[in-house]
Amino acid sequence: MVFSSLFFVFFFFVLCMALVLTRRTVKGQNTVLLIFSLLFYAWGGPVLLLLLCGVTFICWLGGRVIGWLQRPFYRKLTLFMTVAVCLLIFIYFKYTNFLAESLRWIFRFDTVLPEIVLPIGISFYTFQLLSYVADVYRGEAEVQPSYLRLLLYASLFHQCVAGPIVRYSDVCAELDQRSITLQDLSSGVTRFAVGLAKKAVLANYCGSLASTALAANGLAEASSGTVFLGGLFYMLQIYLDFSAYSDMAIGMGRMCGLHYCENFNYPYISGSVTEFWRRWHISLSTFFRDYVYIPLGGNRRGLGRQILNLLAVWALTGLWHGASWNYVLWGLYYFVFLVIEKLFLPKLTDKTPLWSRILRHAGVLVIVWFGWMLFYFEDLSAFGTAIGSLFCANGNAFWDMNARLMLLNNLFFLIVAVLACTPVVPFLRRKLAEAGKSSPAWAAFGNGVDAAFPAILLFVSFVSLIGNTYNPFLYFQF
């Protein structure tokens, strides 16, 4: 089940919210959320629900033991054992086939690879539970005595399968005590509607265009312009798709009185690769910073150790995204540019000339475009063919009728999709709010826009979803 399905939007979530809002106690609301979360997860495979419950039990038990023990050695040993067991389970389900295929390729032997189903969202809920155990060990979170409460945290259908990665310390208080205000309901509905429209109207169509332009069977003959446009539409799709899921998760959480962290901050307006990763998938970046980079020593042990720590973080970041070599190379690709920025490029400041800012921003977009191309092709030979076609190295044309029609037929849509990746709409809303402070007419107009905006987006999304067969969430596979 995906958030952008009609069944979810108009039945599953509506029924869940109706029951949540009619419960008088937080305990009753939590019971409803837990039941619906388990049903949501079981929709993708009832057997895999047992895995989620099992990993949660391991972390719950580990947290209880860490909280009970007093001696540092035994607390650290319990932490190590809990993390090790969870990571072994995670590695088995996500990387067994990848490791077996790699070994088969290296040693040139034939064997039947095991058929292991990748549990939906295993990367997200595993990391969330590990953050809980680590925070309990470090004294940054209280031990959760209730297994069902920790299971609710791990399985909340708002963010269980594709994030954002919500740390237990950020929501533990609200799991025990919260209130649902009209402001939360209003802002939550608007945020959900924005996310649904980004997904149903923009991301899905960008995805269909990218799939057509980058089809493996036509890459060698595709013109340079077709490959470029295909990569551009995929670049738009992956942001609109993933940020849409985060928008919907944050909106649904807010409607239930839960406040999740922001996960995106318009990354395509970044002036450096470092800034891009401070704006893209924020919850994952901060997780690796706080639980890998800093514990390894961060930047406290000299430049050489800092670069080594960055290498570890970005290799793991690539692996986290998928069990394929292109993801590993994608992580190392960004490692290289981050090191180049750190060693050779001056930081952007208010005194940086405008022309330099524009060049740096254009350079970041080029780097990100190539990065998403590497991310898109799990088959590295297909990636090589695509890059060859981009530079007309396959005997292909630079520009042809297919590229021309793709651009002209979708020019208006492309402009809208690009604007959706920028803070133009929030900027205009702030200007409208400022005008409303001095003019009752503008204030009334702004209130009308606020009321009509989510309704219009929900209607447009509904129309787009009817009969739409292309409706995946890209990050479900991670």
CSV table of C-alpha atoms in Angstrom, one decimal, residues 35-468:
chain,number,residue,atom,x,y,z
A,35,ILE,CA,-3.2,-1.5,14.9
A,36,PHE,CA,-3.4,0.5,11.7
A,37,SER,CA,0.5,0.6,11.5
A,38,LEU,CA,0.7,-3.2,11.8
A,39,LEU,CA,-2.0,-3.6,9.2
A,40,PHE,CA,-0.3,-1.2,6.9
A,41,TYR,CA,3.0,-3.0,7.2
A,42,ALA,CA,1.4,-6.5,6.9
A,43,TRP,CA,-0.2,-5.3,3.6
A,44,GLY,CA,3.2,-5.8,1.9
A,45,GLY,CA,3.7,-9.3,3.4
A,46,PRO,CA,2.3,-10.6,6.7
A,47,VAL,CA,5.4,-12.8,7.4
A,48,LEU,CA,7.7,-9.8,7.2
A,49,LEU,CA,5.7,-8.2,10.0
A,50,LEU,CA,7.2,-10.8,12.3
A,51,LEU,CA,10.7,-9.5,11.4
A,52,LEU,CA,9.7,-6.0,12.3
A,53,CYS,CA,8.3,-7.2,15.6
A,54,GLY,CA,11.4,-9.3,16.3
A,55,VAL,CA,13.9,-6.6,15.6
A,56,THR,CA,11.9,-4.3,17.8
A,57,PHE,CA,11.9,-6.9,20.6
A,58,ILE,CA,15.7,-7.2,20.4
A,59,CYS,CA,16.2,-3.5,20.7
A,60,TRP,CA,13.6,-3.2,23.5
A,61,LEU,CA,15.3,-5.9,25.4
A,62,GLY,CA,18.7,-4.4,24.8
A,63,GLY,CA,17.5,-1.0,26.0
A,64,ARG,CA,16.0,-2.5,29.1
A,65,VAL,CA,19.2,-4.3,30.0
A,66,ILE,CA,21.4,-1.3,29.3
A,67,GLY,CA,19.2,0.8,31.6
A,68,TRP,CA,19.4,-1.8,34.3
A,69,LEU,CA,23.2,-2.4,34.2
A,70,GLN,CA,25.5,-0.1,36.1
A,71,ARG,CA,29.0,-1.2,35.0
A,72,PRO,CA,30.2,0.6,31.9
A,73,PHE,CA,31.8,-2.6,30.4
A,74,TYR,CA,28.6,-4.6,30.6
A,75,ARG,CA,26.5,-1.7,29.3
A,76,LYS,CA,28.9,-1.3,26.3
A,77,LEU,CA,28.9,-5.1,25.7
A,78,THR,CA,25.1,-5.1,25.7
A,79,LEU,CA,25.0,-2.2,23.2
A,80,PHE,CA,27.5,-4.0,21.0
A,81,MET,CA,25.6,-7.3,21.0
A,82,THR,CA,22.2,-5.6,20.3
A,83,VAL,CA,23.6,-3.5,17.4
A,84,ALA,CA,25.5,-6.5,16.0
A,85,VAL,CA,22.4,-8.8,16.0
A,86,CYS,CA,20.3,-6.1,14.3
A,87,LEU,CA,22.9,-5.4,11.7
A,88,LEU,CA,23.4,-9.0,11.0
A,89,ILE,CA,19.7,-9.4,10.4
A,90,PHE,CA,19.7,-6.2,8.2
A,91,ILE,CA,22.7,-7.4,6.2
A,92,TYR,CA,21.3,-10.9,5.7
A,93,PHE,CA,18.0,-9.6,4.2
A,94,LYS,CA,19.5,-6.7,2.2
A,95,TYR,CA,23.0,-7.7,1.2
A,96,THR,CA,23.2,-11.6,1.0
A,97,ASN,CA,22.4,-11.7,-2.7
A,98,PHE,CA,24.7,-8.7,-3.4
A,99,LEU,CA,27.6,-10.4,-1.6
A,100,ALA,CA,26.9,-13.8,-3.3
A,101,GLU,CA,26.8,-12.2,-6.7
A,102,SER,CA,30.0,-10.3,-6.1
A,103,LEU,CA,31.8,-13.4,-4.9
A,104,ARG,CA,30.5,-15.4,-7.9
A,105,TRP,CA,31.8,-12.7,-10.3
A,106,ILE,CA,35.2,-12.5,-8.6
A,107,PHE,CA,35.8,-16.3,-8.3
A,108,ARG,CA,33.9,-17.2,-11.5
A,109,PHE,CA,31.9,-20.0,-10.0
A,110,ASP,CA,28.3,-21.0,-10.7
A,111,THR,CA,25.8,-21.3,-7.8
A,112,VAL,CA,22.2,-20.8,-7.2
A,113,LEU,CA,21.6,-17.6,-5.4
A,114,PRO,CA,19.2,-17.6,-2.5
A,115,GLU,CA,15.8,-16.0,-3.0
A,116,ILE,CA,15.5,-13.5,-0.2
A,117,VAL,CA,12.7,-11.0,-0.2
A,118,LEU,CA,13.8,-7.5,0.9
A,119,PRO,CA,11.4,-6.3,3.7
A,120,ILE,CA,9.9,-3.0,2.9
A,121,GLY,CA,11.4,-0.2,5.0
A,122,ILE,CA,14.0,-2.4,6.7
A,123,SER,CA,16.7,0.3,6.4
A,124,PHE,CA,14.5,2.9,8.0
A,125,TYR,CA,13.1,1.0,11.0
A,126,THR,CA,16.4,-0.7,11.7
A,127,PHE,CA,18.2,2.7,11.9
A,128,GLN,CA,15.5,4.1,14.0
A,129,LEU,CA,15.7,1.3,16.5
A,130,LEU,CA,19.5,1.4,16.6
A,131,SER,CA,19.3,5.2,17.4
A,132,TYR,CA,17.0,4.3,20.3
A,133,VAL,CA,19.4,1.8,21.8
A,134,ALA,CA,22.4,4.2,21.2
A,135,ASP,CA,20.5,7.1,22.8
A,136,VAL,CA,19.6,5.0,25.8
A,137,TYR,CA,23.2,4.0,26.2
A,138,ARG,CA,24.4,7.6,26.0
A,139,GLY,CA,21.8,8.8,28.4
A,140,GLU,CA,20.0,10.9,25.8
A,141,ALA,CA,16.7,8.9,26.0
A,142,GLU,CA,14.8,7.2,28.8
A,143,VAL,CA,14.4,3.4,28.7
A,144,GLN,CA,11.0,2.5,27.2
A,145,PRO,CA,9.5,-0.1,29.6
A,146,SER,CA,6.6,-0.9,27.2
A,147,TYR,CA,7.4,-3.2,24.3
A,148,LEU,CA,4.2,-2.1,22.5
A,149,ARG,CA,5.1,1.6,22.8
A,150,LEU,CA,8.5,0.9,21.2
A,151,LEU,CA,6.8,-1.2,18.5
A,152,LEU,CA,4.5,1.8,17.8
A,153,TYR,CA,7.5,4.0,17.4
A,154,ALA,CA,9.2,1.6,15.0
A,155,SER,CA,6.1,0.7,13.0
A,156,LEU,CA,4.2,4.1,12.7
A,157,PHE,CA,2.9,3.8,9.2
A,158,HIS,CA,3.5,7.5,8.6
A,159,GLN,CA,7.2,7.1,8.3
A,160,CYS,CA,8.1,3.4,8.8
A,161,VAL,CA,8.7,2.4,5.3
A,162,ALA,CA,10.4,5.4,3.7
A,163,GLY,CA,11.3,7.9,6.5
A,164,PRO,CA,12.1,10.4,7.6
A,165,ILE,CA,14.3,8.6,10.1
A,166,VAL,CA,12.7,9.8,13.3
A,167,ARG,CA,14.8,9.5,16.5
A,168,TYR,CA,13.1,8.1,19.5
A,169,SER,CA,14.4,11.0,21.6
A,170,ASP,CA,12.5,13.4,19.3
A,171,VAL,CA,9.1,11.8,19.7
A,172,CYS,CA,9.2,9.8,23.0
A,173,ALA,CA,7.5,12.6,25.0
A,174,GLU,CA,4.7,12.9,22.4
A,175,LEU,CA,4.1,9.2,22.4
A,176,ASP,CA,3.2,9.5,26.1
A,177,GLN,CA,1.5,12.8,26.2
A,178,ARG,CA,0.2,15.0,23.4
A,179,SER,CA,-2.8,16.9,22.2
A,180,ILE,CA,-4.2,17.4,18.7
A,181,THR,CA,-4.9,21.1,18.0
A,182,LEU,CA,-6.8,22.7,15.2
A,183,GLN,CA,-3.6,24.3,14.0
A,184,ASP,CA,-1.9,20.8,13.8
A,185,LEU,CA,-4.9,19.4,11.9
A,186,SER,CA,-5.0,22.4,9.4
A,187,SER,CA,-1.2,22.4,8.8
A,188,GLY,CA,-1.1,18.6,8.6
A,189,VAL,CA,-3.8,18.5,6.0
A,190,THR,CA,-2.1,21.2,3.9
A,191,ARG,CA,1.3,19.4,4.2
A,192,PHE,CA,-0.3,16.1,3.2
A,193,ALA,CA,-2.1,17.6,0.2
A,194,VAL,CA,1.1,19.3,-1.0
A,195,GLY,CA,3.0,16.0,-0.8
A,196,LEU,CA,0.2,14.0,-2.5
A,197,ALA,CA,0.1,16.6,-5.4
A,198,LYS,CA,3.9,16.5,-5.8
A,199,LYS,CA,3.8,12.7,-6.0
A,200,ALA,CA,0.6,12.1,-8.1
A,201,VAL,CA,0.8,15.1,-10.5
A,202,LEU,CA,4.6,15.8,-10.8
A,203,ALA,CA,6.8,12.9,-9.7
A,204,ASN,CA,4.8,10.2,-11.5
A,205,TYR,CA,4.8,12.0,-14.8
A,206,CYS,CA,8.5,12.9,-14.5
A,207,GLY,CA,9.2,9.2,-13.8
A,208,SER,CA,7.3,8.1,-16.9
A,209,LEU,CA,9.3,10.5,-19.1
A,210,ALA,CA,12.6,9.4,-17.5
A,211,SER,CA,11.8,5.7,-18.0
A,212,THR,CA,11.0,6.4,-21.7
A,213,ALA,CA,14.1,8.4,-22.4
A,214,LEU,CA,16.5,6.2,-20.5
A,215,ALA,CA,15.1,2.8,-21.6
A,216,ALA,CA,18.1,0.4,-21.7
A,217,ASN,CA,17.2,-1.0,-25.2
A,218,GLY,CA,17.5,2.4,-26.8
A,219,LEU,CA,20.3,4.0,-25.0
A,220,ALA,CA,23.0,3.4,-27.7
A,221,GLU,CA,20.9,5.1,-30.4
A,222,ALA,CA,19.4,7.9,-28.2
A,223,SER,CA,20.5,11.4,-28.9
A,224,SER,CA,22.6,13.4,-26.4
A,225,GLY,CA,19.6,15.6,-25.9
A,226,THR,CA,17.3,12.7,-25.1
A,227,VAL,CA,19.7,11.3,-22.5
A,228,PHE,CA,20.1,14.7,-20.9
A,229,LEU,CA,16.4,15.3,-20.7
A,230,GLY,CA,15.9,11.8,-19.3
A,231,GLY,CA,18.4,12.4,-16.6
A,232,LEU,CA,16.8,15.8,-15.9
A,233,PHE,CA,13.4,14.3,-15.5
A,234,TYR,CA,14.8,11.6,-13.2
A,235,MET,CA,16.6,14.3,-11.2
A,236,LEU,CA,13.2,16.0,-10.7
A,237,GLN,CA,11.4,12.8,-10.1
A,238,ILE,CA,13.6,11.5,-7.3
A,239,TYR,CA,13.3,14.8,-5.4
A,240,LEU,CA,9.6,15.2,-5.9
A,241,ASP,CA,8.9,11.6,-5.1
A,242,PHE,CA,10.9,11.3,-1.9
A,243,SER,CA,10.2,14.8,-0.6
A,244,ALA,CA,6.5,14.1,-1.3
A,245,TYR,CA,6.6,11.0,0.9
A,246,SER,CA,8.3,13.0,3.6
A,247,ASP,CA,5.7,15.8,3.3
A,248,MET,CA,2.8,13.3,3.6
A,249,ALA,CA,4.5,11.5,6.5
A,250,ILE,CA,5.1,14.8,8.4
A,251,GLY,CA,1.5,16.0,7.6
A,252,MET,CA,-0.1,12.7,8.8
A,253,GLY,CA,2.1,12.8,11.9
A,254,ARG,CA,1.0,16.4,12.7
A,255,MET,CA,-2.6,15.5,12.3
A,256,CYS,CA,-2.0,12.9,15.0
A,257,GLY,CA,-0.2,15.3,17.3
A,258,LEU,CA,3.3,14.0,16.4
A,259,HIS,CA,6.0,16.3,15.0
A,260,TYR,CA,8.5,14.6,12.8
A,261,CYS,CA,11.8,16.2,11.7
A,262,GLU,CA,12.1,18.0,8.4
A,263,ASN,CA,13.8,15.8,5.7
A,264,PHE,CA,14.3,18.2,2.8
A,265,ASN,CA,15.1,21.9,2.4
A,266,TYR,CA,15.1,22.6,-1.3
A,267,PRO,CA,18.5,20.9,-2.0
A,268,TYR,CA,18.6,22.0,-5.7
A,269,ILE,CA,19.2,25.6,-4.7
A,270,SER,CA,22.5,24.6,-3.0
A,271,GLY,CA,25.7,26.5,-3.8
A,272,SER,CA,28.0,23.6,-2.8
A,273,VAL,CA,27.9,19.8,-2.5
A,274,THR,CA,28.3,20.1,1.2
A,275,GLU,CA,25.2,22.4,1.3
A,276,PHE,CA,23.3,19.9,-0.9
A,277,TRP,CA,23.8,17.1,1.6
A,278,ARG,CA,22.7,19.4,4.4
A,279,ARG,CA,19.4,19.9,2.6
A,280,TRP,CA,18.9,16.4,1.1
A,281,HIS,CA,17.6,13.5,3.2
A,282,ILE,CA,18.5,15.5,6.3
A,283,SER,CA,17.5,12.7,8.7
A,284,LEU,CA,19.9,10.2,7.1
A,285,SER,CA,22.7,12.7,6.9
A,286,THR,CA,22.4,13.6,10.5
A,287,PHE,CA,22.1,10.0,11.5
A,288,PHE,CA,25.4,9.1,9.9
A,289,ARG,CA,27.0,12.3,11.3
A,290,ASP,CA,25.9,11.5,14.9
A,291,TYR,CA,26.2,7.7,15.0
A,292,VAL,CA,29.1,7.1,12.6
A,293,TYR,CA,31.2,10.2,11.7
A,294,ILE,CA,31.4,11.7,15.2
A,295,PRO,CA,32.0,8.4,17.1
A,296,LEU,CA,34.8,7.6,14.6
A,297,GLY,CA,36.5,10.9,15.6
A,298,GLY,CA,34.9,13.4,13.2
A,299,ASN,CA,37.3,16.2,12.5
A,300,ARG,CA,39.0,16.1,15.9
A,301,ARG,CA,42.0,13.9,15.0
A,302,GLY,CA,43.6,15.7,12.1
A,303,LEU,CA,42.9,16.0,8.4
A,304,GLY,CA,43.9,12.5,7.4
A,305,ARG,CA,41.6,10.9,9.9
A,306,GLN,CA,38.8,13.2,9.0
A,307,ILE,CA,39.1,12.2,5.3
A,308,LEU,CA,39.2,8.5,6.3
A,309,ASN,CA,36.0,9.0,8.5
A,310,LEU,CA,34.3,10.7,5.5
A,311,LEU,CA,35.2,7.8,3.3
A,312,ALA,CA,33.6,5.4,5.8
A,313,VAL,CA,30.5,7.5,6.0
A,314,TRP,CA,30.0,7.8,2.3
A,315,ALA,CA,30.7,4.2,1.5
A,316,LEU,CA,28.1,3.3,4.1
A,317,THR,CA,25.7,5.9,2.7
A,318,GLY,CA,26.0,4.4,-0.8
A,319,LEU,CA,25.5,0.9,0.6
A,320,TRP,CA,22.5,2.0,2.7
A,321,HIS,CA,20.7,3.0,-0.5
A,322,GLY,CA,21.0,-0.3,-2.2
A,323,ALA,CA,22.7,-3.6,-2.6
A,324,SER,CA,24.4,-2.9,-5.9
A,325,TRP,CA,27.8,-1.5,-6.9
A,326,ASN,CA,26.4,1.6,-8.5
A,327,TYR,CA,25.2,2.8,-5.1
A,328,VAL,CA,28.6,2.2,-3.6
A,329,LEU,CA,30.2,4.2,-6.4
A,330,TRP,CA,27.5,6.9,-6.0
A,331,GLY,CA,28.5,7.3,-2.4
A,332,LEU,CA,32.2,7.4,-3.2
A,333,TYR,CA,31.5,9.9,-6.0
A,334,TYR,CA,30.1,12.4,-3.5
A,335,PHE,CA,33.0,11.6,-1.1
A,336,VAL,CA,35.4,12.8,-3.8
A,337,PHE,CA,33.6,16.1,-4.4
A,338,LEU,CA,33.2,16.7,-0.7
A,339,VAL,CA,36.9,16.3,-0.1
A,340,ILE,CA,37.7,18.5,-3.1
A,341,GLU,CA,35.5,21.2,-1.7
A,342,LYS,CA,37.0,20.9,1.8
A,343,LEU,CA,40.6,21.0,0.6
A,344,PHE,CA,40.6,23.3,-2.4
A,345,LEU,CA,37.4,25.5,-2.7
A,346,PRO,CA,36.7,28.5,-0.5
A,347,LYS,CA,33.5,28.6,1.4
A,348,LEU,CA,30.6,30.7,0.1
A,349,THR,CA,30.1,33.9,2.2
A,350,ASP,CA,28.0,37.1,1.9
A,351,LYS,CA,31.1,38.6,0.2
A,352,THR,CA,31.3,36.0,-2.5
A,353,PRO,CA,30.6,37.7,-5.9
A,354,LEU,CA,27.3,36.9,-7.6
A,355,TRP,CA,29.0,35.5,-10.7
A,356,SER,CA,31.0,33.0,-8.5
A,357,ARG,CA,27.8,32.0,-6.7
A,358,ILE,CA,26.0,31.3,-10.0
A,359,LEU,CA,29.0,29.3,-11.3
A,360,ARG,CA,29.2,27.3,-8.1
A,361,HIS,CA,25.4,26.6,-8.2
A,362,ALA,CA,25.6,25.5,-11.8
A,363,GLY,CA,28.5,23.3,-11.0
A,364,VAL,CA,26.6,21.6,-8.1
A,365,LEU,CA,23.6,20.9,-10.5
A,366,VAL,CA,25.9,19.3,-13.0
A,367,ILE,CA,27.5,17.1,-10.3
A,368,VAL,CA,24.1,16.1,-8.9
A,369,TRP,CA,22.8,15.3,-12.4
A,370,PHE,CA,25.7,12.9,-13.1
A,371,GLY,CA,25.2,11.5,-9.6
A,372,TRP,CA,21.6,10.7,-10.2
A,373,MET,CA,22.5,9.0,-13.5
A,374,LEU,CA,24.9,6.7,-11.6
A,375,PHE,CA,22.2,6.2,-9.1
A,376,TYR,CA,19.6,5.3,-11.8
A,377,PHE,CA,21.5,2.6,-13.6
A,378,GLU,CA,22.2,-0.5,-11.4
A,379,ASP,CA,23.7,-2.0,-14.6
A,380,LEU,CA,27.0,-0.2,-14.9
A,381,SER,CA,27.4,-1.1,-18.6
A,382,ALA,CA,24.1,0.7,-19.2
A,383,PHE,CA,25.4,3.7,-17.3
A,384,GLY,CA,28.4,3.7,-19.5
A,385,THR,CA,26.3,3.5,-22.7
A,386,ALA,CA,24.2,6.4,-21.4
A,387,ILE,CA,27.2,8.6,-20.7
A,388,GLY,CA,28.6,7.6,-24.1
A,389,SER,CA,25.4,8.7,-25.8
A,390,LEU,CA,25.4,12.0,-23.8
A,391,PHE,CA,28.8,12.9,-25.4
A,392,CYS,CA,27.9,11.4,-28.8
A,393,ALA,CA,30.5,8.7,-28.5
A,394,ASN,CA,28.1,6.0,-29.8
A,395,GLY,CA,27.7,7.4,-33.2
A,396,ASN,CA,24.4,9.0,-32.1
A,397,ALA,CA,23.0,12.4,-32.9
A,398,PHE,CA,23.4,15.4,-30.6
A,399,TRP,CA,19.8,16.5,-31.0
A,400,ASP,CA,16.9,14.7,-32.8
A,401,MET,CA,13.2,14.8,-33.2
A,402,ASN,CA,12.5,12.7,-30.1
A,403,ALA,CA,14.5,15.1,-27.9
A,404,ARG,CA,12.8,18.1,-29.5
A,405,LEU,CA,9.3,16.7,-29.0
A,406,MET,CA,10.0,15.6,-25.5
A,407,LEU,CA,11.1,19.2,-24.6
A,408,LEU,CA,8.4,21.1,-26.5
A,409,ASN,CA,5.5,18.8,-25.5
A,410,ASN,CA,6.5,19.0,-21.8
A,411,LEU,CA,8.0,22.5,-21.6
A,412,PHE,CA,5.2,23.9,-19.4
A,413,PHE,CA,5.2,20.8,-17.2
A,414,LEU,CA,9.0,21.1,-16.9
A,415,ILE,CA,8.8,24.7,-15.7
A,416,VAL,CA,6.2,23.8,-13.1
A,417,ALA,CA,8.2,20.8,-11.8
A,418,VAL,CA,11.4,22.9,-11.6
A,419,LEU,CA,9.5,25.6,-9.7
A,420,ALA,CA,8.2,22.9,-7.3
A,421,CYS,CA,11.8,22.2,-6.4
A,422,THR,CA,12.4,25.7,-5.3
A,423,PRO,CA,11.0,27.8,-2.4
A,424,VAL,CA,9.0,30.1,-4.7
A,425,VAL,CA,5.6,29.1,-3.3
A,426,PRO,CA,6.6,29.6,0.4
A,427,PHE,CA,8.2,32.9,-0.6
A,428,LEU,CA,5.0,34.1,-2.2
A,429,ARG,CA,2.9,32.9,0.8
A,430,ARG,CA,5.2,34.9,3.1
A,431,LYS,CA,4.8,38.0,1.0
A,432,LEU,CA,1.0,37.5,1.1
A,433,ALA,CA,1.1,37.2,4.8
A,434,GLU,CA,3.1,40.4,5.1
A,435,ALA,CA,0.6,42.2,2.9
A,436,GLY,CA,-2.2,40.9,5.1
A,437,LYS,CA,-0.8,42.6,8.2
A,438,SER,CA,-1.5,46.0,6.7
A,439,SER,CA,-4.5,45.3,4.5
A,440,PRO,CA,-7.7,43.5,5.6
A,441,ALA,CA,-8.4,42.7,1.9
A,442,TRP,CA,-5.1,41.0,1.5
A,443,ALA,CA,-5.6,39.2,4.8
A,444,ALA,CA,-9.0,37.9,3.6
A,445,PHE,CA,-7.5,36.8,0.3
A,446,GLY,CA,-4.7,35.0,2.1
A,447,ASN,CA,-7.1,33.2,4.3
A,448,GLY,CA,-9.1,32.1,1.3
A,449,VAL,CA,-6.0,30.8,-0.4
A,450,ASP,CA,-5.1,28.8,2.7
A,451,ALA,CA,-8.5,27.3,2.8
A,452,ALA,CA,-8.8,26.5,-0.9
A,453,PHE,CA,-5.2,25.4,-1.6
A,454,PRO,CA,-5.3,22.0,0.0
A,455,ALA,CA,-8.8,21.2,-1.4
A,456,ILE,CA,-7.6,22.1,-4.9
A,457,LEU,CA,-4.5,20.0,-4.6
A,458,LEU,CA,-6.5,17.0,-3.3
A,459,PHE,CA,-8.9,17.2,-6.2
A,460,VAL,CA,-6.1,17.5,-8.8
A,461,SER,CA,-4.3,14.6,-7.2
A,462,PHE,CA,-7.5,12.5,-7.2
A,463,VAL,CA,-8.0,13.2,-10.9
A,464,SER,CA,-4.3,12.3,-11.6
A,465,LEU,CA,-4.5,9.0,-9.7
A,466,ILE,CA,-7.6,7.7,-11.5
A,467,GLY,CA,-6.4,5.2,-14.0
A,468,ASN,CA,-2.7,6.0,-13.4
